[in-house]
């Protein structure tokens, strides 16, 4: 085959990972790597690489004389962007989106308040640019363009907080926003009120108004939860 080894293990992961997170292999299930290698028509070395990746996500555990065992959900690295993507692709999507959006509502207002204190002039300018990009893509069914600027906006907020823990959640927020868009848990055009809130938030950060930045971000995440009540009850 001309496909690279990495491409092969990626193909297997794209099928096997979602099957595990969807519960097709319940916790305690033993994965037979020989059988899986046959199923996916790949070598044992490719399957070993697949298992290593799944282990890094704490989805499975390899033990001598036992084999590769699927771990309980409580052991999973639920902040891994790939795990989030797989779970959002499954039937449990509404609950996952709500859980992740509640996480955002707990983290992002605090991050926005810190960003209002510590953002550099360059970061303030980037926020404004992202907000204007959201405005420009908020009508005409241009959700992909809107998503691009929305993800960038929230990454800047988390990074500008100056807290490396918050900054590391940028990938998590990106997966939540992408999941909403790609699984049609968004209105055809974004809520104009939400777009305005992002513009106002960029202004609050630029003006060093931490209290207003927190309040506006809380309104953004509360609005996202309300959208989920309508689109993914």
mmCIF file of C-alpha atoms in Angstrom, residues 6-210:
data_model
loop_
_atom_site.group_PDB
_atom_site.id
_atom_site.type_symbol
_atom_site.label_atom_id
_atom_site.label_comp_id
_atom_site.label_asym_id
_atom_site.label_seq_id
_atom_site.Cartn_x
_atom_site.Cartn_y
_atom_site.Cartn_z
ATOM 1 C CA UNK A 6 0.716 7.346 10.069
ATOM 2 C CA UNK A 7 -2.159 7.586 7.608
ATOM 3 C CA UNK A 8 -3.100 3.990 8.311
ATOM 4 C CA UNK A 9 -3.159 4.353 12.074
ATOM 5 C CA UNK A 10 -5.117 7.595 11.670
ATOM 6 C CA UNK A 11 -7.705 5.767 9.584
ATOM 7 C CA UNK A 12 -8.065 3.054 12.215
ATOM 8 C CA UNK A 13 -8.316 5.626 15.016
ATOM 9 C CA UNK A 14 -11.030 7.526 13.158
ATOM 10 C CA UNK A 15 -13.192 4.401 13.281
ATOM 11 C CA UNK A 16 -12.147 2.655 16.482
ATOM 12 C CA UNK A 17 -11.999 5.770 18.674
ATOM 13 C CA UNK A 18 -15.622 6.806 18.049
ATOM 14 C CA UNK A 19 -16.739 3.197 18.535
ATOM 15 C CA UNK A 20 -15.143 3.165 21.990
ATOM 16 C CA UNK A 21 -16.497 6.564 23.035
ATOM 17 C CA UNK A 22 -19.967 5.625 21.741
ATOM 18 C CA UNK A 23 -20.008 2.547 23.985
ATOM 19 C CA UNK A 24 -19.791 -0.082 21.256
ATOM 20 C CA UNK A 25 -16.928 -1.507 23.306
ATOM 21 C CA UNK A 26 -18.175 -1.131 26.900
ATOM 22 C CA UNK A 27 -15.734 -0.636 29.800
ATOM 23 C CA UNK A 28 -13.951 -3.891 30.534
ATOM 24 C CA UNK A 29 -14.096 -5.087 26.929
ATOM 25 C CA UNK A 30 -10.872 -6.706 25.758
ATOM 26 C CA UNK A 31 -9.731 -5.618 22.305
ATOM 27 C CA UNK A 32 -8.087 -8.389 20.296
ATOM 28 C CA UNK A 33 -5.412 -6.564 18.344
ATOM 29 C CA UNK A 34 -4.921 -9.477 15.938
ATOM 30 C CA UNK A 35 -8.619 -9.420 15.080
ATOM 31 C CA UNK A 36 -8.606 -5.642 14.714
ATOM 32 C CA UNK A 37 -5.543 -5.788 12.460
ATOM 33 C CA UNK A 38 -7.448 -8.225 10.264
ATOM 34 C CA UNK A 39 -10.600 -6.133 10.317
ATOM 35 C CA UNK A 40 -8.800 -2.952 9.245
ATOM 36 C CA UNK A 41 -6.328 -4.760 6.980
ATOM 37 C CA UNK A 42 -3.304 -3.245 8.716
ATOM 38 C CA UNK A 43 -0.127 -4.646 10.232
ATOM 39 C CA UNK A 44 0.382 -5.428 13.912
ATOM 40 C CA UNK A 45 2.815 -2.531 14.166
ATOM 41 C CA UNK A 46 0.081 -0.143 13.004
ATOM 42 C CA UNK A 47 -2.292 -1.579 15.608
ATOM 43 C CA UNK A 48 0.366 -1.165 18.302
ATOM 44 C CA UNK A 49 0.611 2.524 17.364
ATOM 45 C CA UNK A 50 -3.183 2.816 17.516
ATOM 46 C CA UNK A 51 -3.187 1.276 20.981
ATOM 47 C CA UNK A 52 -0.447 3.657 22.139
ATOM 48 C CA UNK A 53 -2.546 6.635 21.054
ATOM 49 C CA UNK A 54 -5.670 5.258 22.748
ATOM 50 C CA UNK A 55 -3.627 4.646 25.893
ATOM 51 C CA UNK A 56 -2.401 8.249 25.853
ATOM 52 C CA UNK A 57 -6.067 9.289 25.928
ATOM 53 C CA UNK A 58 -6.724 6.849 28.786
ATOM 54 C CA UNK A 59 -9.408 5.104 26.740
ATOM 55 C CA UNK A 60 -7.683 1.728 27.017
ATOM 56 C CA UNK A 61 -5.051 0.026 29.122
ATOM 57 C CA UNK A 62 -2.609 -2.680 28.036
ATOM 58 C CA UNK A 63 -1.695 -5.349 30.557
ATOM 59 C CA UNK A 64 0.386 -8.447 30.077
ATOM 60 C CA UNK A 65 -1.667 -11.644 29.969
ATOM 61 C CA UNK A 66 -4.868 -9.576 29.871
ATOM 62 C CA UNK A 67 -4.561 -7.600 26.671
ATOM 63 C CA UNK A 68 -5.971 -4.226 25.719
ATOM 64 C CA UNK A 69 -8.909 -3.347 27.959
ATOM 65 C CA UNK A 70 -11.376 -0.490 27.511
ATOM 66 C CA UNK A 71 -11.321 1.763 30.578
ATOM 67 C CA UNK A 72 -14.351 3.279 32.361
ATOM 68 C CA UNK A 73 -15.439 6.730 31.205
ATOM 69 C CA UNK A 74 -14.200 8.296 34.441
ATOM 70 C CA UNK A 75 -10.632 7.390 33.412
ATOM 71 C CA UNK A 76 -10.792 9.037 29.978
ATOM 72 C CA UNK A 77 -8.916 12.225 29.197
ATOM 73 C CA UNK A 78 -12.118 14.117 28.461
ATOM 74 C CA UNK A 79 -10.147 17.293 27.674
ATOM 75 C CA UNK A 80 -8.299 15.667 24.774
ATOM 76 C CA UNK A 81 -9.535 17.446 21.622
ATOM 77 C CA UNK A 82 -9.796 14.163 19.707
ATOM 78 C CA UNK A 83 -11.836 12.535 22.477
ATOM 79 C CA UNK A 84 -14.137 15.563 22.496
ATOM 80 C CA UNK A 85 -14.522 15.325 18.711
ATOM 81 C CA UNK A 86 -15.356 11.630 18.857
ATOM 82 C CA UNK A 87 -17.879 12.075 21.652
ATOM 83 C CA UNK A 88 -19.580 14.958 19.859
ATOM 84 C CA UNK A 89 -19.963 12.723 16.809
ATOM 85 C CA UNK A 90 -21.987 10.209 18.843
ATOM 86 C CA UNK A 91 -25.558 9.924 20.064
ATOM 87 C CA UNK A 92 -24.638 11.527 23.393
ATOM 88 C CA UNK A 93 -23.865 14.832 21.638
ATOM 89 C CA UNK A 94 -26.479 17.023 23.408
ATOM 90 C CA UNK A 95 -25.250 16.044 26.866
ATOM 91 C CA UNK A 96 -21.616 16.474 25.852
ATOM 92 C CA UNK A 97 -22.239 19.917 24.382
ATOM 93 C CA UNK A 98 -24.065 21.001 27.509
ATOM 94 C CA UNK A 99 -21.325 19.662 29.793
ATOM 95 C CA UNK A 100 -18.617 21.430 27.797
ATOM 96 C CA UNK A 101 -20.597 24.672 27.594
ATOM 97 C CA UNK A 102 -21.106 24.638 31.362
ATOM 98 C CA UNK A 103 -17.315 24.270 31.653
ATOM 99 C CA UNK A 104 -16.919 27.307 29.408
ATOM 100 C CA UNK A 105 -19.347 29.294 31.548
ATOM 101 C CA UNK A 106 -17.232 28.544 34.615
ATOM 102 C CA UNK A 107 -13.875 29.380 33.015
ATOM 103 C CA UNK A 108 -14.272 32.008 30.324
ATOM 104 C CA UNK A 109 -15.786 34.890 32.349
ATOM 105 C CA UNK A 110 -12.835 34.715 34.755
ATOM 106 C CA UNK A 111 -10.414 34.520 31.826
ATOM 107 C CA UNK A 112 -12.060 37.557 30.220
ATOM 108 C CA UNK A 113 -11.715 39.562 33.429
ATOM 109 C CA UNK A 114 -8.029 38.697 33.566
ATOM 110 C CA UNK A 115 -7.630 39.510 29.873
ATOM 111 C CA UNK A 116 -9.010 42.995 30.551
ATOM 112 C CA UNK A 117 -6.173 43.447 33.023
ATOM 113 C CA UNK A 118 -3.297 41.771 31.219
ATOM 114 C CA UNK A 119 -3.951 41.722 27.456
ATOM 115 C CA UNK A 120 -1.212 43.307 25.373
ATOM 116 C CA UNK A 121 -2.084 46.013 22.826
ATOM 117 C CA UNK A 122 -1.485 43.407 20.110
ATOM 118 C CA UNK A 123 -3.946 41.006 21.737
ATOM 119 C CA UNK A 124 -6.529 43.788 22.084
ATOM 120 C CA UNK A 125 -6.145 44.556 18.389
ATOM 121 C CA UNK A 126 -6.468 40.866 17.528
ATOM 122 C CA UNK A 127 -9.687 40.600 19.554
ATOM 123 C CA UNK A 128 -11.157 43.558 17.701
ATOM 124 C CA UNK A 129 -10.135 42.041 14.367
ATOM 125 C CA UNK A 130 -11.741 38.704 15.283
ATOM 126 C CA UNK A 131 -14.956 40.401 16.436
ATOM 127 C CA UNK A 132 -15.171 42.350 13.178
ATOM 128 C CA UNK A 133 -14.578 39.101 11.282
ATOM 129 C CA UNK A 134 -17.515 37.575 13.144
ATOM 130 C CA UNK A 135 -19.689 40.545 12.183
ATOM 131 C CA UNK A 136 -18.658 40.239 8.524
ATOM 132 C CA UNK A 137 -19.577 36.523 8.466
ATOM 133 C CA UNK A 138 -22.726 36.687 10.605
ATOM 134 C CA UNK A 139 -25.196 36.656 7.701
ATOM 135 C CA UNK A 140 -25.555 34.850 4.409
ATOM 136 C CA UNK A 141 -25.033 31.376 5.897
ATOM 137 C CA UNK A 142 -21.256 31.839 6.189
ATOM 138 C CA UNK A 143 -20.902 29.689 9.283
ATOM 139 C CA UNK A 144 -17.408 28.397 8.459
ATOM 140 C CA UNK A 145 -16.059 31.929 8.191
ATOM 141 C CA UNK A 146 -17.872 32.878 11.372
ATOM 142 C CA UNK A 147 -16.482 29.814 13.151
ATOM 143 C CA UNK A 148 -12.910 30.675 12.141
ATOM 144 C CA UNK A 149 -13.115 34.108 13.771
ATOM 145 C CA UNK A 150 -15.148 32.863 16.756
ATOM 146 C CA UNK A 151 -12.541 30.214 17.612
ATOM 147 C CA UNK A 152 -9.717 32.728 17.212
ATOM 148 C CA UNK A 153 -11.558 35.234 19.429
ATOM 149 C CA UNK A 154 -11.949 32.817 22.327
ATOM 150 C CA UNK A 155 -8.374 31.554 21.998
ATOM 151 C CA UNK A 156 -7.146 35.140 22.374
ATOM 152 C CA UNK A 157 -9.311 35.666 25.467
ATOM 153 C CA UNK A 158 -7.921 32.544 27.128
ATOM 154 C CA UNK A 159 -4.321 33.327 26.176
ATOM 155 C CA UNK A 160 -4.567 37.016 27.101
ATOM 156 C CA UNK A 161 -5.672 36.017 30.609
ATOM 157 C CA UNK A 162 -2.006 35.342 31.328
ATOM 158 C CA UNK A 163 -2.961 32.030 32.957
ATOM 159 C CA UNK A 164 -1.350 29.060 31.215
ATOM 160 C CA UNK A 165 -4.049 26.699 32.518
ATOM 161 C CA UNK A 166 -6.758 28.758 30.841
ATOM 162 C CA UNK A 167 -4.675 29.070 27.675
ATOM 163 C CA UNK A 168 -4.446 25.272 27.408
ATOM 164 C CA UNK A 169 -8.246 25.109 27.230
ATOM 165 C CA UNK A 170 -8.176 26.845 23.853
ATOM 166 C CA UNK A 171 -8.343 23.514 22.014
ATOM 167 C CA UNK A 172 -11.296 22.412 24.166
ATOM 168 C CA UNK A 173 -13.265 25.562 23.363
ATOM 169 C CA UNK A 174 -12.329 25.215 19.685
ATOM 170 C CA UNK A 175 -13.771 21.689 19.601
ATOM 171 C CA UNK A 176 -16.992 22.826 21.305
ATOM 172 C CA UNK A 177 -17.514 25.663 18.831
ATOM 173 C CA UNK A 178 -16.566 23.452 15.863
ATOM 174 C CA UNK A 179 -18.832 20.648 17.081
ATOM 175 C CA UNK A 180 -21.818 22.982 17.329
ATOM 176 C CA UNK A 181 -21.257 24.165 13.767
ATOM 177 C CA UNK A 182 -20.404 20.864 12.098
ATOM 178 C CA UNK A 183 -23.241 18.949 13.769
ATOM 179 C CA UNK A 184 -25.852 21.621 12.983
ATOM 180 C CA UNK A 185 -26.368 22.744 16.568
ATOM 181 C CA UNK A 186 -26.330 26.351 15.358
ATOM 182 C CA UNK A 187 -28.901 28.597 13.748
ATOM 183 C CA UNK A 188 -28.357 29.153 10.013
ATOM 184 C CA UNK A 189 -27.080 32.609 10.904
ATOM 185 C CA UNK A 190 -25.573 33.381 14.328
ATOM 186 C CA UNK A 191 -27.692 35.215 16.888
ATOM 187 C CA UNK A 192 -27.131 38.958 16.259
ATOM 188 C CA UNK A 193 -27.184 39.567 20.011
ATOM 189 C CA UNK A 194 -24.296 37.126 20.485
ATOM 190 C CA UNK A 195 -22.303 38.824 17.731
ATOM 191 C CA UNK A 196 -22.828 42.207 19.394
ATOM 192 C CA UNK A 197 -21.718 40.793 22.740
ATOM 193 C CA UNK A 198 -18.409 39.715 21.204
ATOM 194 C CA UNK A 199 -17.844 43.208 19.797
ATOM 195 C CA UNK A 200 -18.639 44.710 23.203
ATOM 196 C CA UNK A 201 -16.337 42.218 24.914
ATOM 197 C CA UNK A 202 -13.442 43.221 22.666
ATOM 198 C CA UNK A 203 -14.146 46.840 23.652
ATOM 199 C CA UNK A 204 -14.281 45.994 27.370
ATOM 200 C CA UNK A 205 -10.912 44.226 27.207
ATOM 201 C CA UNK A 206 -9.390 47.106 25.271
ATOM 202 C CA UNK A 207 -10.776 49.593 27.831
ATOM 203 C CA UNK A 208 -9.463 47.494 30.765
ATOM 204 C CA UNK A 209 -12.970 47.064 32.196
ATOM 205 C CA UNK A 210 -12.627 43.678 33.914
#
